Amino acid sequence: YKYNEKTMSLSRMLEEKDKLHNAFVEESRSMQRKAREEVRRILEEQEKMSSELDDKMRKLDSWSRDLNKREVLTDQERQKLDEDKKKMIPDFPKIVTRD
């Protein structure tokens, strides 16, 4: 009778050990899967942010080139106005005294 009890007890312990081992294996797999998913999500987010940053850098470069072109045009227009003023000033007394 005691032999049967010990055998049953040992059998239950082995079953419990197997259950615990299986639960551990499943939990380990689950944690690894979650870790892989998290790494994938982080990498996708990093790729998206990198792409957005590249787009913004291209826009800034384009705006900078456009601003430089406008600055050059403004300087050229200012010089032309100054030249026109200089041309007009010597003729100004003639225009005023024509009356």
PDB file of C-alpha atoms in Angstrom:
ATOM      1  CA  TYR A   1       0.000   0.000   0.000  1.00  0.00           C
ATOM      2  CA  LYS A   2       2.792   2.445   0.888  1.00  0.00           C
ATOM      3  CA  TYR A   3       4.573   1.508  -2.307  1.00  0.00           C
ATOM      4  CA  ASN A   4       1.473   2.456  -4.303  1.00  0.00           C
ATOM      5  CA  GLU A   5       1.145   5.712  -2.362  1.00  0.00           C
ATOM      6  CA  LYS A   6       4.747   6.617  -3.009  1.00  0.00           C
ATOM      7  CA  THR A   7       4.417   5.680  -6.669  1.00  0.00           C
ATOM      8  CA  MET A   8       1.254   7.787  -6.999  1.00  0.00           C
ATOM      9  CA  SER A   9       2.897  10.678  -5.179  1.00  0.00           C
ATOM     10  CA  LEU A  10       5.974  10.441  -7.380  1.00  0.00           C
ATOM     11  CA  SER A  11       3.771  10.220 -10.453  1.00  0.00           C
ATOM     12  CA  ARG A  12       1.853  13.361  -9.387  1.00  0.00           C
ATOM     13  CA  MET A  13       5.129  15.164  -8.725  1.00  0.00           C
ATOM     14  CA  LEU A  14       6.416  14.228 -12.176  1.00  0.00           C
ATOM     15  CA  GLU A  15       3.156  15.396 -13.767  1.00  0.00           C
ATOM     16  CA  GLU A  16       3.376  18.671 -11.853  1.00  0.00           C
ATOM     17  CA  LYS A  17       7.013  19.058 -12.893  1.00  0.00           C
ATOM     18  CA  ASP A  18       6.034  18.481 -16.551  1.00  0.00           C
ATOM     19  CA  LYS A  19       3.209  21.028 -16.261  1.00  0.00           C
ATOM     20  CA  LEU A  20       5.549  23.584 -14.727  1.00  0.00           C
ATOM     21  CA  HIS A  21       8.174  22.907 -17.382  1.00  0.00           C
ATOM     22  CA  ASN A  22       5.601  23.243 -20.185  1.00  0.00           C
ATOM     23  CA  ALA A  23       4.259  26.455 -18.658  1.00  0.00           C
ATOM     24  CA  PHE A  24       7.815  27.786 -18.426  1.00  0.00           C
ATOM     25  CA  VAL A  25       8.518  26.883 -22.076  1.00  0.00           C
ATOM     26  CA  GLU A  26       5.261  28.508 -23.230  1.00  0.00           C
ATOM     27  CA  GLU A  27       5.919  31.644 -21.186  1.00  0.00           C
ATOM     28  CA  SER A  28       9.476  31.831 -22.559  1.00  0.00           C
ATOM     29  CA  ARG A  29       8.169  31.536 -26.125  1.00  0.00           C
ATOM     30  CA  SER A  30       5.533  34.157 -25.447  1.00  0.00           C
ATOM     31  CA  MET A  31       8.107  36.559 -24.004  1.00  0.00           C
ATOM     32  CA  GLN A  32      10.434  35.997 -26.977  1.00  0.00           C
ATOM     33  CA  ARG A  33       7.565  36.582 -29.436  1.00  0.00           C
ATOM     34  CA  LYS A  34       6.589  39.798 -27.637  1.00  0.00           C
ATOM     35  CA  ALA A  35      10.218  40.950 -27.608  1.00  0.00           C
ATOM     36  CA  ARG A  36      10.545  40.290 -31.369  1.00  0.00           C
ATOM     37  CA  GLU A  37       7.298  42.170 -32.040  1.00  0.00           C
ATOM     38  CA  GLU A  38       8.484  45.097 -29.933  1.00  0.00           C
ATOM     39  CA  VAL A  39      11.852  45.222 -31.717  1.00  0.00           C
ATOM     40  CA  ARG A  40      10.062  45.093 -35.095  1.00  0.00           C
ATOM     41  CA  ARG A  41       7.702  47.881 -34.018  1.00  0.00           C
ATOM     42  CA  ILE A  42      10.620  50.026 -32.826  1.00  0.00           C
ATOM     43  CA  LEU A  43      12.540  49.447 -36.075  1.00  0.00           C
ATOM     44  CA  GLU A  44       9.482  50.347 -38.164  1.00  0.00           C
ATOM     45  CA  GLU A  45       8.954  53.506 -36.102  1.00  0.00           C
ATOM     46  CA  GLN A  46      12.636  54.423 -36.484  1.00  0.00           C
ATOM     47  CA  GLU A  47      12.423  53.896 -40.258  1.00  0.00           C
ATOM     48  CA  LYS A  48       9.297  56.062 -40.445  1.00  0.00           C
ATOM     49  CA  MET A  49      10.904  58.842 -38.397  1.00  0.00           C
ATOM     50  CA  SER A  50      14.082  58.667 -40.476  1.00  0.00           C
ATOM     51  CA  SER A  51      12.032  58.990 -43.667  1.00  0.00           C
ATOM     52  CA  GLU A  52      10.103  61.960 -42.235  1.00  0.00           C
ATOM     53  CA  LEU A  53      13.376  63.604 -41.217  1.00  0.00           C
ATOM     54  CA  ASP A  54      14.794  63.110 -44.728  1.00  0.00           C
ATOM     55  CA  ASP A  55      11.659  64.692 -46.223  1.00  0.00           C
ATOM     56  CA  LYS A  56      11.915  67.677 -43.884  1.00  0.00           C
ATOM     57  CA  MET A  57      15.617  68.106 -44.664  1.00  0.00           C
ATOM     58  CA  ARG A  58      14.852  68.111 -48.410  1.00  0.00           C
ATOM     59  CA  LYS A  59      12.126  70.731 -47.878  1.00  0.00           C
ATOM     60  CA  LEU A  60      14.476  72.881 -45.809  1.00  0.00           C
ATOM     61  CA  ASP A  61      17.161  72.638 -48.490  1.00  0.00           C
ATOM     62  CA  SER A  62      14.636  73.616 -51.140  1.00  0.00           C
ATOM     63  CA  TRP A  63      13.365  76.560 -49.069  1.00  0.00           C
ATOM     64  CA  SER A  64      16.942  77.662 -48.425  1.00  0.00           C
ATOM     65  CA  ARG A  65      17.784  77.623 -52.153  1.00  0.00           C
ATOM     66  CA  ASP A  66      14.567  79.514 -52.928  1.00  0.00           C
ATOM     67  CA  LEU A  67      15.330  82.090 -50.246  1.00  0.00           C
ATOM     68  CA  ASN A  68      18.855  82.579 -51.602  1.00  0.00           C
ATOM     69  CA  LYS A  69      17.476  83.107 -55.122  1.00  0.00           C
ATOM     70  CA  ARG A  70      14.987  85.668 -53.830  1.00  0.00           C
ATOM     71  CA  GLU A  71      17.726  87.437 -51.902  1.00  0.00           C
ATOM     72  CA  VAL A  72      19.833  87.700 -55.062  1.00  0.00           C
ATOM     73  CA  LEU A  73      16.845  89.043 -57.014  1.00  0.00           C
ATOM     74  CA  THR A  74      16.095  91.560 -54.276  1.00  0.00           C
ATOM     75  CA  ASP A  75      19.707  92.762 -54.301  1.00  0.00           C
ATOM     76  CA  GLN A  76      19.635  93.075 -58.087  1.00  0.00           C
ATOM     77  CA  GLU A  77      16.349  95.000 -57.961  1.00  0.00           C
ATOM     78  CA  ARG A  78      17.745  97.302 -55.275  1.00  0.00           C
ATOM     79  CA  GLN A  79      20.827  98.008 -57.400  1.00  0.00           C
ATOM     80  CA  LYS A  80      18.659  98.762 -60.426  1.00  0.00           C
ATOM     81  CA  LEU A  81      16.508 101.142 -58.384  1.00  0.00           C
ATOM     82  CA  ASP A  82      19.624 102.877 -57.084  1.00  0.00           C
ATOM     83  CA  GLU A  83      20.941 103.223 -60.631  1.00  0.00           C
ATOM     84  CA  ASP A  84      17.591 104.586 -61.829  1.00  0.00           C
ATOM     85  CA  LYS A  85      17.578 107.126 -58.987  1.00  0.00           C
ATOM     86  CA  LYS A  86      21.078 108.258 -59.897  1.00  0.00           C
ATOM     87  CA  LYS A  87      20.026 108.690 -63.502  1.00  0.00           C
ATOM     88  CA  MET A  88      16.926 110.649 -62.506  1.00  0.00           C
ATOM     89  CA  ILE A  89      18.584 112.979 -60.009  1.00  0.00           C
ATOM     90  CA  PRO A  90      20.771 114.854 -62.531  1.00  0.00           C
ATOM     91  CA  ASP A  91      17.691 115.397 -64.728  1.00  0.00           C
ATOM     92  CA  PHE A  92      15.486 116.464 -61.836  1.00  0.00           C
ATOM     93  CA  PRO A  93      16.357 120.203 -61.927  1.00  0.00           C
ATOM     94  CA  LYS A  94      15.665 120.300 -65.668  1.00  0.00           C
ATOM     95  CA  ILE A  95      12.234 118.773 -65.171  1.00  0.00           C
ATOM     96  CA  VAL A  96      11.330 121.166 -62.357  1.00  0.00           C
ATOM     97  CA  THR A  97      12.453 124.337 -64.202  1.00  0.00           C
ATOM     98  CA  ARG A  98      10.659 123.631 -67.480  1.00  0.00           C
ATOM     99  CA  ASP A  99       7.651 125.638 -66.382  1.00  0.00           C
TER     100      ASP A  99
END
